[in-house]
Amino acid sequence: MTKRKKNAGDLAVFGGTPCFESMLHVGRPNIGNRQTLFARIDEALDRNRLTNNGPLMQELEKRFAGYLGVKHCIATCNATVALQITIRALGLQEKVIVPSFSFIATVHALEWLGIKAAFCDIDRKTHNIDPVQVERLITPDTTGIMGVHLWGRPCDIYELQKIADRHKIALILDASHAFGCSYNRKMIGRFGRAEVFSFHATKFINSFEGGAVATNDDDLAGKIRLMKDHGFSGMDNVVSVGTNGRMSEISAAMGLTSFESMDRIVQINKANYRKYAAGFESIPGITLHKYDETEKCNYQYITTLIDDRFPLERDELLKVLHEERVKVRRYFYPGCHRMEPYASMPEYIGLSLPETELVAERVLVFPTGTAIDDTVIERLFELLEFISRNGTAIKKRLLDSVD
Ligand code: T4K
């Protein structure tokens, strides 16, 4: 770490030395026990079984299903393909209601299958799909609702399920952020027709690339298993349409090893979250998006909103922090409805989702995970306090540098 900053000119954005020697990342992978990982990879190599329903993948499915308390956990190559397969296996068509404030994969999965997204606004307090708005979007061609547990914070499953039941449509949940989280003391993975997890490298536990579908529906699970393997039912016997959604053995090795470190990772994430929470108390204009600590949480995202009390705009702060080697992210700006191809589609031109747009304009996600510790967070808060105190001078110099 470098010496303390005394005036605005010491900021890296104006030519000073960056605060951190190496970049701090939001999605820095948490690496589990390397010896265990290498031993598992060795076993796979010795067996000459690298993919296609291998024993490590089967072990992962069994252990994850047990942990989630769900009948079926079907491992996949990633969450995007898992969503596509699940949507297809459920027979969804025409129109599905989905929040615009999510990673673009949530919406692309629908569009890829020729299904129209009915973009729904969020609840500002939770950043999750707003059931009141969902109800208003239902039309005769609506076949499903896709909720997202954004940041690992469960969406309002109870209300969404009631709406789905009332209209006899499917509820499917994108739980990419929510492995290890609970809703009303029950693990996420048991709700709706199915829930989909991501184990991408940037997730708090990972399988390099990977995902899974969790469901209690035997029939649906059977369809998904077939579809993720080109519809093969045994050798030479294709019985349904399918794709390649398989999880490889090396991914399963990483997934299992990562899973075994989960408690330690969550402990670190939680400690980081509490340290951030205390720090943000003294920075007017940066508000931490809180987790419900009475539920199980993975604490993998440190999400904040920047408001007018902070002297810099969100994007100005992002620029200053990036130069200091703090790679904060403005997930999921500007909202899927404002990204291509959706922004140019006639049905979405002029679409206004005020809550989504407000949150997307203000959101800033900070680094956490096992690569971040108390010392780093303390240094980060010294920097944020410095920026907050010297905001007027910094803003003026930023504006001058644009002219
Ligand atoms: N639904 C939701 C709600 C999702 O959030 C996602 C994925 C999906 C569905 C689809 O899941 P998958 O099909 O991917 O399983 C990242 C991830 O790529 C993406 O998986 C994730 N959501 C999204 C929220 O975050 P980016 O564009 O931020 O990735 P990237 O490469 O900029 O990485 C983020 C940071 O992490 C960088 O600062 C660098 C660091 N990093 C990244 C990787 C991959 C590392 O330090 N090491 C690494 O190996 O999307």
Short mmCIF file of C-alpha atoms and ligand atoms in Angstrom, two decimals:
data_model
loop_
_atom_site.label_atom_id
_atom_site.label_comp_id
_atom_site.label_asym_id
_atom_site.label_seq_id
_atom_site.Cartn_x
_atom_site.Cartn_y
_atom_site.Cartn_z
CA MET A 1 0.00 0.00 0.00
CA THR A 2 1.13 3.50 -0.79
CA LYS A 3 1.44 6.63 1.33
CA ARG A 4 -1.62 8.57 2.49
CA LYS A 5 -3.18 11.12 0.15
CA LYS A 6 -3.08 14.77 1.26
CA ASN A 7 -4.84 16.62 -1.53
CA ALA A 8 -6.94 15.92 -4.60
CA GLY A 9 -3.87 15.92 -6.85
CA ASP A 10 -2.61 12.79 -5.03
CA LEU A 11 -5.40 10.72 -6.53
CA ALA A 12 -4.30 8.31 -9.26
CA VAL A 13 -6.93 9.76 -11.60
CA PHE A 14 -4.88 13.01 -11.55
CA GLY A 15 -1.49 11.31 -11.86
CA GLY A 16 -0.84 10.27 -8.24
CA THR A 17 0.20 6.77 -7.12
CA PRO A 18 -2.68 4.27 -6.91
CA CYS A 19 -3.80 3.41 -3.40
CA PHE A 20 -3.41 -0.34 -3.95
CA GLU A 21 -0.50 -2.19 -5.52
CA SER A 22 -2.69 -4.79 -7.19
CA MET A 23 -6.27 -4.61 -8.43
CA LEU A 24 -9.12 -5.41 -6.02
CA HIS A 25 -11.88 -7.28 -7.85
CA VAL A 26 -15.58 -7.87 -7.22
CA GLY A 27 -15.50 -11.40 -8.61
CA ARG A 28 -12.08 -12.62 -7.51
CA PRO A 29 -12.44 -16.42 -7.35
CA ASN A 30 -12.25 -18.08 -3.93
CA ILE A 31 -9.83 -20.96 -4.29
CA GLY A 32 -10.48 -23.98 -2.07
CA ASN A 33 -7.93 -26.56 -0.96
CA ARG A 34 -5.53 -27.05 -3.89
CA GLN A 35 -4.27 -30.46 -2.72
CA THR A 36 -7.81 -31.79 -2.58
CA LEU A 37 -8.55 -30.31 -6.00
CA PHE A 38 -5.41 -31.76 -7.57
CA ALA A 39 -6.10 -35.17 -6.00
CA ARG A 40 -9.60 -35.16 -7.52
CA ILE A 41 -8.26 -34.13 -10.92
CA ASP A 42 -5.62 -36.89 -10.70
CA GLU A 43 -8.36 -39.42 -9.94
CA ALA A 44 -10.34 -38.26 -12.99
CA LEU A 45 -7.27 -38.50 -15.19
CA ASP A 46 -6.41 -41.95 -13.85
CA ARG A 47 -9.97 -43.08 -14.54
CA ASN A 48 -9.91 -41.60 -18.03
CA ARG A 49 -13.39 -40.27 -17.39
CA LEU A 50 -13.41 -36.57 -18.15
CA THR A 51 -17.08 -35.76 -18.77
CA ASN A 52 -20.50 -37.26 -19.67
CA ASN A 53 -22.12 -38.06 -16.35
CA GLY A 54 -18.82 -38.85 -14.59
CA PRO A 55 -18.52 -39.94 -10.95
CA LEU A 56 -17.36 -36.53 -9.68
CA MET A 57 -20.35 -34.84 -11.28
CA GLN A 58 -22.65 -37.47 -9.79
CA GLU A 59 -21.09 -36.93 -6.37
CA LEU A 60 -21.60 -33.17 -6.72
CA GLU A 61 -25.25 -33.62 -7.65
CA LYS A 62 -25.85 -35.91 -4.70
CA ARG A 63 -24.09 -33.72 -2.15
CA PHE A 64 -25.69 -30.50 -3.41
CA ALA A 65 -29.18 -32.05 -3.43
CA GLY A 66 -28.62 -33.23 0.15
CA TYR A 67 -27.39 -29.82 1.24
CA LEU A 68 -30.33 -28.03 -0.39
CA GLY A 69 -32.87 -30.56 0.83
CA VAL A 70 -34.23 -31.05 -2.68
CA LYS A 71 -35.01 -34.24 -4.61
CA HIS A 72 -33.05 -33.43 -7.75
CA CYS A 73 -29.98 -31.37 -8.41
CA ILE A 74 -28.88 -31.56 -12.04
CA ALA A 75 -25.39 -30.22 -12.72
CA THR A 76 -24.80 -28.25 -15.92
CA CYS A 77 -22.02 -26.49 -17.80
CA ASN A 78 -23.24 -23.07 -16.64
CA ALA A 79 -26.37 -21.32 -15.39
CA THR A 80 -27.28 -19.76 -18.75
CA VAL A 81 -27.69 -23.15 -20.43
CA ALA A 82 -29.41 -24.46 -17.29
CA LEU A 83 -31.98 -21.67 -17.61
CA GLN A 84 -32.51 -22.39 -21.30
CA ILE A 85 -33.00 -26.10 -20.69
CA THR A 86 -35.36 -25.52 -17.77
CA ILE A 87 -37.46 -23.00 -19.70
CA ARG A 88 -37.70 -25.44 -22.63
CA ALA A 89 -38.42 -28.45 -20.42
CA LEU A 90 -41.26 -26.51 -18.77
CA GLY A 91 -42.69 -25.76 -22.20
CA LEU A 92 -42.76 -22.01 -21.64
CA GLN A 93 -43.69 -19.99 -24.72
CA GLU A 94 -44.86 -16.59 -25.91
CA LYS A 95 -44.24 -14.32 -22.93
CA VAL A 96 -42.48 -14.67 -19.58
CA ILE A 97 -42.38 -11.94 -16.93
CA VAL A 98 -38.83 -11.18 -15.81
CA PRO A 99 -37.05 -8.35 -14.00
CA SER A 100 -34.98 -6.06 -16.18
CA PHE A 101 -32.58 -5.50 -13.29
CA SER A 102 -30.54 -8.70 -13.60
CA PHE A 103 -27.51 -10.07 -15.40
CA ILE A 104 -28.30 -10.13 -19.12
CA ALA A 105 -28.18 -13.96 -19.19
CA THR A 106 -31.54 -14.10 -17.39
CA VAL A 107 -33.25 -12.37 -20.32
CA HIS A 108 -31.07 -13.78 -23.11
CA ALA A 109 -32.11 -17.28 -22.02
CA LEU A 110 -35.69 -16.40 -22.93
CA GLU A 111 -34.94 -14.54 -26.15
CA TRP A 112 -32.68 -17.42 -27.27
CA LEU A 113 -35.76 -19.66 -27.15
CA GLY A 114 -37.93 -17.17 -29.01
CA ILE A 115 -39.83 -16.16 -25.87
CA LYS A 116 -40.60 -12.49 -25.28
CA ALA A 117 -39.50 -10.95 -22.01
CA ALA A 118 -42.19 -8.92 -20.30
CA PHE A 119 -39.83 -6.63 -18.39
CA CYS A 120 -40.98 -6.01 -14.87
CA ASP A 121 -39.93 -3.29 -12.48
CA ILE A 122 -38.30 -4.00 -9.14
CA ASP A 123 -38.98 -3.07 -5.56
CA ARG A 124 -36.45 -0.36 -4.70
CA LYS A 125 -35.99 -1.71 -1.16
CA THR A 126 -35.01 -5.24 -2.22
CA HIS A 127 -33.84 -4.77 -5.83
CA ASN A 128 -36.02 -7.78 -6.66
CA ILE A 129 -39.00 -8.18 -8.98
CA ASP A 130 -42.08 -6.41 -7.60
CA PRO A 131 -45.09 -8.79 -7.34
CA VAL A 132 -47.54 -5.89 -7.69
CA GLN A 133 -46.05 -5.04 -11.07
CA VAL A 134 -45.99 -8.73 -12.04
CA GLU A 135 -49.72 -9.00 -11.56
CA ARG A 136 -50.25 -5.98 -13.85
CA LEU A 137 -48.18 -7.54 -16.62
CA ILE A 138 -50.12 -10.80 -16.86
CA THR A 139 -51.87 -11.25 -20.21
CA PRO A 140 -53.43 -14.32 -21.86
CA ASP A 141 -50.11 -15.17 -23.56
CA THR A 142 -48.07 -15.13 -20.33
CA THR A 143 -46.75 -18.62 -19.64
CA GLY A 144 -44.41 -17.98 -16.76
CA ILE A 145 -42.75 -15.74 -14.21
CA MET A 146 -39.01 -15.79 -13.75
CA GLY A 147 -37.91 -14.33 -10.42
CA VAL A 148 -34.26 -13.60 -9.66
CA HIS A 149 -32.77 -13.74 -6.16
CA LEU A 150 -30.60 -10.73 -6.81
CA TRP A 151 -27.40 -10.44 -4.75
CA GLY A 152 -28.45 -13.65 -2.97
CA ARG A 153 -31.44 -11.93 -1.41
CA PRO A 154 -34.53 -14.09 -2.09
CA CYS A 155 -37.30 -12.47 -4.09
CA ASP A 156 -40.87 -12.49 -2.75
CA ILE A 157 -41.44 -16.18 -3.53
CA TYR A 158 -44.66 -16.37 -1.53
CA GLU A 159 -46.42 -13.61 -3.49
CA LEU A 160 -44.98 -14.75 -6.84
CA GLN A 161 -46.15 -18.32 -6.26
CA LYS A 162 -49.65 -17.09 -5.37
CA ILE A 163 -49.81 -15.13 -8.65
CA ALA A 164 -48.43 -18.10 -10.63
CA ASP A 165 -51.00 -20.45 -9.07
CA ARG A 166 -53.88 -18.04 -9.62
CA HIS A 167 -53.06 -17.73 -13.33
CA LYS A 168 -51.93 -21.35 -13.75
CA ILE A 169 -48.51 -20.37 -15.05
CA ALA A 170 -45.04 -21.55 -14.04
CA LEU A 171 -42.74 -19.88 -11.52
CA ILE A 172 -39.07 -20.44 -12.20
CA LEU A 173 -36.31 -18.84 -10.15
CA ASP A 174 -32.91 -17.66 -11.28
CA ALA A 175 -30.95 -18.43 -8.12
CA SER A 176 -27.55 -17.77 -9.69
CA HIS A 177 -26.54 -15.58 -6.73
CA ALA A 178 -28.29 -17.53 -4.01
CA PHE A 179 -26.58 -20.85 -3.34
CA GLY A 180 -26.35 -21.21 0.44
CA CYS A 181 -29.15 -18.68 1.09
CA SER A 182 -32.47 -19.37 2.77
CA TYR A 183 -36.04 -18.08 2.53
CA ASN A 184 -38.26 -18.47 5.58
CA ARG A 185 -35.55 -20.79 7.02
CA LYS A 186 -35.70 -23.13 4.00
CA MET A 187 -32.82 -23.36 1.57
CA ILE A 188 -33.20 -21.66 -1.79
CA GLY A 189 -33.41 -24.49 -4.33
CA ARG A 190 -36.75 -25.89 -3.14
CA PHE A 191 -39.05 -23.23 -4.58
CA GLY A 192 -41.09 -22.69 -7.74
CA ARG A 193 -41.05 -25.36 -10.44
CA ALA A 194 -37.24 -25.16 -10.46
CA GLU A 195 -34.36 -22.98 -9.32
CA VAL A 196 -31.15 -22.44 -11.24
CA PHE A 197 -27.71 -21.83 -9.66
CA SER A 198 -24.48 -20.52 -11.15
CA PHE A 199 -21.05 -21.79 -10.14
CA HIS A 200 -19.17 -19.43 -12.43
CA ALA A 201 -15.63 -18.49 -11.32
CA THR A 202 -16.91 -15.18 -9.94
CA LYS A 203 -19.48 -16.83 -7.65
CA PHE A 204 -18.58 -17.38 -3.99
CA ILE A 205 -18.22 -21.09 -4.63
CA ASN A 206 -17.35 -22.08 -8.15
CA SER A 207 -16.67 -24.89 -10.57
CA PHE A 208 -14.68 -22.67 -13.00
CA GLU A 209 -17.82 -22.64 -15.18
CA GLY A 210 -20.91 -24.47 -13.97
CA GLY A 211 -24.48 -24.41 -12.90
CA ALA A 212 -27.27 -26.60 -11.59
CA VAL A 213 -31.03 -26.96 -11.66
CA ALA A 214 -32.74 -27.86 -8.40
CA THR A 215 -36.29 -29.21 -8.43
CA ASN A 216 -38.63 -31.49 -6.53
CA ASP A 217 -40.52 -32.35 -9.71
CA ASP A 218 -39.56 -35.89 -10.88
CA ASP A 219 -41.00 -35.48 -14.35
CA LEU A 220 -39.30 -32.14 -14.95
CA ALA A 221 -35.99 -33.47 -13.61
CA GLY A 222 -36.19 -36.39 -16.03
CA LYS A 223 -36.77 -34.05 -18.97
CA ILE A 224 -33.90 -31.77 -17.95
CA ARG A 225 -31.51 -34.73 -17.57
CA LEU A 226 -32.34 -35.86 -21.10
CA MET A 227 -32.14 -32.38 -22.57
CA LYS A 228 -28.76 -31.57 -21.08
CA ASP A 229 -27.34 -34.63 -22.88
CA HIS A 230 -28.78 -34.20 -26.39
CA GLY A 231 -31.85 -36.23 -25.46
CA PHE A 232 -29.91 -39.48 -25.08
CA SER A 233 -31.59 -42.16 -23.01
CA GLY A 234 -28.85 -44.77 -22.92
CA MET A 235 -26.49 -45.51 -25.79
CA ASP A 236 -27.71 -44.82 -29.34
CA ASN A 237 -31.22 -43.97 -28.15
CA VAL A 238 -32.29 -40.36 -28.60
CA VAL A 239 -35.74 -39.66 -27.18
CA SER A 240 -36.00 -35.87 -27.01
CA VAL A 241 -34.56 -32.65 -28.29
CA GLY A 242 -31.47 -31.63 -26.36
CA THR A 243 -28.25 -29.71 -26.17
CA ASN A 244 -24.86 -30.06 -24.52
CA GLY A 245 -25.41 -28.84 -20.99
CA ARG A 246 -23.06 -31.29 -19.31
CA MET A 247 -20.71 -30.44 -16.46
CA SER A 248 -17.18 -31.78 -16.98
CA GLU A 249 -15.27 -33.74 -14.35
CA ILE A 250 -12.69 -30.98 -13.84
CA SER A 251 -15.52 -28.55 -13.12
CA ALA A 252 -17.12 -31.02 -10.72
CA ALA A 253 -13.73 -31.48 -8.99
CA MET A 254 -13.53 -27.72 -8.46
CA GLY A 255 -17.20 -27.49 -7.47
CA LEU A 256 -16.86 -30.18 -4.80
CA THR A 257 -13.62 -28.70 -3.45
CA SER A 258 -15.11 -25.23 -3.40
CA PHE A 259 -18.25 -26.54 -1.65
CA GLU A 260 -16.06 -28.03 1.11
CA SER A 261 -14.65 -24.52 1.78
CA MET A 262 -18.06 -22.90 1.75
CA ASP A 263 -18.36 -22.27 5.51
CA ARG A 264 -14.97 -20.57 5.65
CA ILE A 265 -15.76 -18.41 2.59
CA VAL A 266 -19.14 -17.33 3.99
CA GLN A 267 -17.48 -16.50 7.32
CA ILE A 268 -14.97 -14.25 5.52
CA ASN A 269 -17.69 -12.69 3.35
CA LYS A 270 -19.78 -12.01 6.45
CA ALA A 271 -16.88 -10.43 8.33
CA ASN A 272 -16.13 -8.26 5.28
CA TYR A 273 -19.81 -7.31 5.01
CA ARG A 274 -19.92 -6.21 8.67
CA LYS A 275 -16.73 -4.22 8.29
CA TYR A 276 -18.14 -2.51 5.19
CA ALA A 277 -21.46 -1.89 6.99
CA ALA A 278 -19.65 -0.12 9.84
CA GLY A 279 -17.50 1.90 7.41
CA PHE A 280 -20.39 3.12 5.26
CA GLU A 281 -22.12 4.47 8.39
CA SER A 282 -19.68 7.39 8.30
CA ILE A 283 -19.83 8.08 4.55
CA PRO A 284 -22.94 10.15 3.79
CA GLY A 285 -24.38 9.31 0.39
CA ILE A 286 -23.17 5.70 0.15
CA THR A 287 -25.75 3.27 1.51
CA LEU A 288 -25.11 -0.44 1.88
CA HIS A 289 -27.82 -2.77 0.58
CA LYS A 290 -28.39 -4.91 3.67
CA TYR A 291 -28.89 -8.67 3.99
CA ASP A 292 -31.36 -10.23 6.40
CA GLU A 293 -28.96 -11.71 8.92
CA THR A 294 -31.69 -13.88 10.45
CA GLU A 295 -31.62 -15.98 7.28
CA LYS A 296 -28.73 -17.94 5.80
CA CYS A 297 -26.81 -15.67 3.41
CA ASN A 298 -23.64 -16.06 1.38
CA TYR A 299 -22.81 -12.32 1.59
CA GLN A 300 -21.10 -12.50 -1.79
CA TYR A 301 -22.03 -9.03 -3.01
CA ILE A 302 -21.26 -5.75 -1.26
CA THR A 303 -23.88 -3.66 -3.02
CA THR A 304 -24.28 0.05 -2.41
CA LEU A 305 -26.34 2.94 -3.73
CA ILE A 306 -24.72 6.32 -4.28
CA ASP A 307 -27.08 9.24 -3.74
CA ASP A 308 -26.96 13.04 -3.96
CA ARG A 309 -25.41 13.45 -0.52
CA PHE A 310 -22.16 12.05 -1.89
CA PRO A 311 -20.18 14.81 -3.63
CA LEU A 312 -19.40 12.74 -6.75
CA GLU A 313 -21.78 11.11 -9.20
CA ARG A 314 -21.69 7.29 -9.18
CA ASP A 315 -19.73 7.18 -12.45
CA GLU A 316 -17.23 9.77 -11.24
CA LEU A 317 -16.61 7.72 -8.10
CA LEU A 318 -16.22 4.58 -10.22
CA LYS A 319 -13.61 6.32 -12.38
CA VAL A 320 -11.65 7.56 -9.36
CA LEU A 321 -11.74 4.15 -7.65
CA HIS A 322 -10.74 2.24 -10.80
CA GLU A 323 -7.63 4.41 -11.07
CA GLU A 324 -6.85 3.59 -7.43
CA ARG A 325 -7.10 -0.10 -8.47
CA VAL A 326 -10.45 -0.76 -6.83
CA LYS A 327 -12.51 -2.42 -9.58
CA VAL A 328 -16.00 -1.54 -8.32
CA ARG A 329 -18.82 -2.55 -10.71
CA ARG A 330 -22.11 -0.94 -11.66
CA TYR A 331 -24.03 -4.20 -11.99
CA PHE A 332 -26.59 -4.39 -13.81
CA TYR A 333 -26.55 -0.99 -15.43
CA PRO A 334 -28.49 0.25 -17.38
CA GLY A 335 -31.06 -2.57 -16.98
CA CYS A 336 -31.64 -5.27 -19.59
CA HIS A 337 -34.45 -3.31 -21.29
CA ARG A 338 -31.89 -0.61 -22.13
CA MET A 339 -29.33 -3.06 -23.53
CA GLU A 340 -29.24 -4.44 -27.06
CA PRO A 341 -30.96 -6.14 -28.71
CA TYR A 342 -33.87 -5.25 -26.43
CA ALA A 343 -33.44 -1.46 -26.45
CA SER A 344 -34.05 -1.36 -30.22
CA MET A 345 -36.96 -3.78 -30.32
CA PRO A 346 -40.22 -1.95 -31.10
CA GLU A 347 -42.02 -3.52 -28.14
CA TYR A 348 -39.50 -2.05 -25.64
CA ILE A 349 -38.81 1.39 -27.16
CA GLY A 350 -40.04 3.96 -24.69
CA LEU A 351 -40.48 1.37 -21.94
CA SER A 352 -40.03 3.04 -18.59
CA LEU A 353 -39.17 1.11 -15.43
CA PRO A 354 -38.58 3.93 -12.94
CA GLU A 355 -37.36 1.86 -9.99
CA THR A 356 -35.00 -0.23 -12.14
CA GLU A 357 -33.62 2.89 -13.79
CA LEU A 358 -33.13 4.67 -10.48
CA VAL A 359 -31.28 1.76 -8.87
CA ALA A 360 -29.24 1.09 -12.03
CA GLU A 361 -28.11 4.75 -12.07
CA ARG A 362 -26.90 4.55 -8.47
CA VAL A 363 -25.66 1.04 -7.83
CA LEU A 364 -22.01 0.31 -7.13
CA VAL A 365 -20.68 -3.09 -6.06
CA PHE A 366 -17.51 -3.31 -3.97
CA PRO A 367 -14.90 -6.09 -3.82
CA THR A 368 -15.20 -8.88 -1.27
CA GLY A 369 -14.31 -12.56 -0.92
CA THR A 370 -11.24 -14.27 0.45
CA ALA A 371 -8.87 -11.88 -1.36
CA ILE A 372 -10.17 -9.00 0.80
CA ASP A 373 -9.50 -8.57 4.51
CA ASP A 374 -9.78 -6.01 7.33
CA THR A 375 -6.62 -4.16 6.38
CA VAL A 376 -7.74 -3.75 2.78
CA ILE A 377 -11.21 -2.56 3.85
CA GLU A 378 -9.72 -0.08 6.36
CA ARG A 379 -7.48 1.34 3.64
CA LEU A 380 -10.42 1.50 1.27
CA PHE A 381 -12.44 3.49 3.80
CA GLU A 382 -9.54 5.92 4.34
CA LEU A 383 -9.69 6.46 0.60
CA LEU A 384 -13.49 6.85 0.52
CA GLU A 385 -13.38 9.29 3.45
CA PHE A 386 -10.67 11.25 1.66
CA ILE A 387 -12.81 11.39 -1.50
CA SER A 388 -15.87 12.37 0.52
CA ARG A 389 -14.00 15.19 2.35
CA ASN A 390 -12.37 16.53 -0.81
CA GLY A 391 -15.35 15.94 -3.07
CA THR A 392 -15.79 19.50 -4.30
CA ALA A 393 -12.16 19.88 -5.37
CA ILE A 394 -12.14 16.41 -6.97
CA LYS A 395 -15.32 17.08 -8.88
CA LYS A 396 -14.00 20.39 -10.20
CA ARG A 397 -10.77 18.78 -11.40
CA LEU A 398 -12.68 15.93 -13.02
CA LEU A 399 -14.91 18.40 -14.87
CA ASP A 400 -11.90 20.53 -15.89
CA SER A 401 -10.11 17.46 -17.24
CA VAL A 402 -13.12 16.73 -19.49
CA ASP A 403 -13.08 20.25 -21.06
N1 T4K B 1 -28.30 -15.10 -13.88
C1 T4K B 1 -27.71 -14.19 -13.08
C2 T4K B 1 -28.56 -13.39 -12.16
C3 T4K B 1 -26.32 -14.02 -13.12
O1 T4K B 1 -25.73 -13.09 -12.34
C4 T4K B 1 -25.57 -14.81 -13.99
C5 T4K B 1 -24.14 -14.66 -14.07
C6 T4K B 1 -26.23 -15.78 -14.79
C7 T4K B 1 -27.62 -15.88 -14.70
C8 T4K B 1 -25.50 -16.67 -15.74
O2 T4K B 1 -24.62 -17.51 -15.06
P1 T4K B 1 -23.43 -18.27 -15.86
O3 T4K B 1 -24.00 -18.76 -17.17
O4 T4K B 1 -22.29 -17.30 -16.03
O5 T4K B 1 -23.08 -19.45 -14.96
C9 T4K B 1 -19.77 -12.02 -14.15
C10 T4K B 1 -19.93 -13.48 -14.50
O6 T4K B 1 -19.30 -13.79 -15.73
C11 T4K B 1 -21.34 -13.95 -14.55
O7 T4K B 1 -21.31 -15.36 -14.38
C12 T4K B 1 -22.17 -13.36 -13.40
N2 T4K B 1 -23.56 -13.68 -13.49
C13 T4K B 1 -22.03 -11.84 -13.40
C14 T4K B 1 -22.81 -11.22 -12.30
O8 T4K B 1 -20.67 -11.53 -13.20
P2 T4K B 1 -18.76 -10.05 -15.48
O9 T4K B 1 -19.08 -9.43 -16.80
O10 T4K B 1 -18.76 -9.17 -14.31
O11 T4K B 1 -17.40 -10.88 -15.53
P3 T4K B 1 -15.92 -10.33 -15.45
O12 T4K B 1 -15.11 -11.20 -16.34
O13 T4K B 1 -15.88 -8.86 -15.67
O14 T4K B 1 -15.47 -10.66 -13.97
C15 T4K B 1 -15.81 -9.86 -12.85
C16 T4K B 1 -14.56 -9.57 -12.06
O15 T4K B 1 -14.03 -10.76 -11.53
C17 T4K B 1 -13.47 -8.89 -12.86
O16 T4K B 1 -13.13 -7.68 -12.20
C18 T4K B 1 -12.29 -9.85 -12.85
C19 T4K B 1 -12.63 -10.86 -11.77
N3 T4K B 1 -12.32 -12.22 -12.19
C20 T4K B 1 -13.13 -12.82 -13.11
C21 T4K B 1 -12.86 -14.11 -13.54
C22 T4K B 1 -13.74 -14.77 -14.55
C23 T4K B 1 -11.20 -12.85 -11.70
O17 T4K B 1 -10.47 -12.27 -10.88
N4 T4K B 1 -10.93 -14.13 -12.10
C24 T4K B 1 -11.71 -14.79 -13.01
O18 T4K B 1 -11.44 -15.96 -13.33
O19 T4K B 1 -19.81 -11.22 -15.29
#
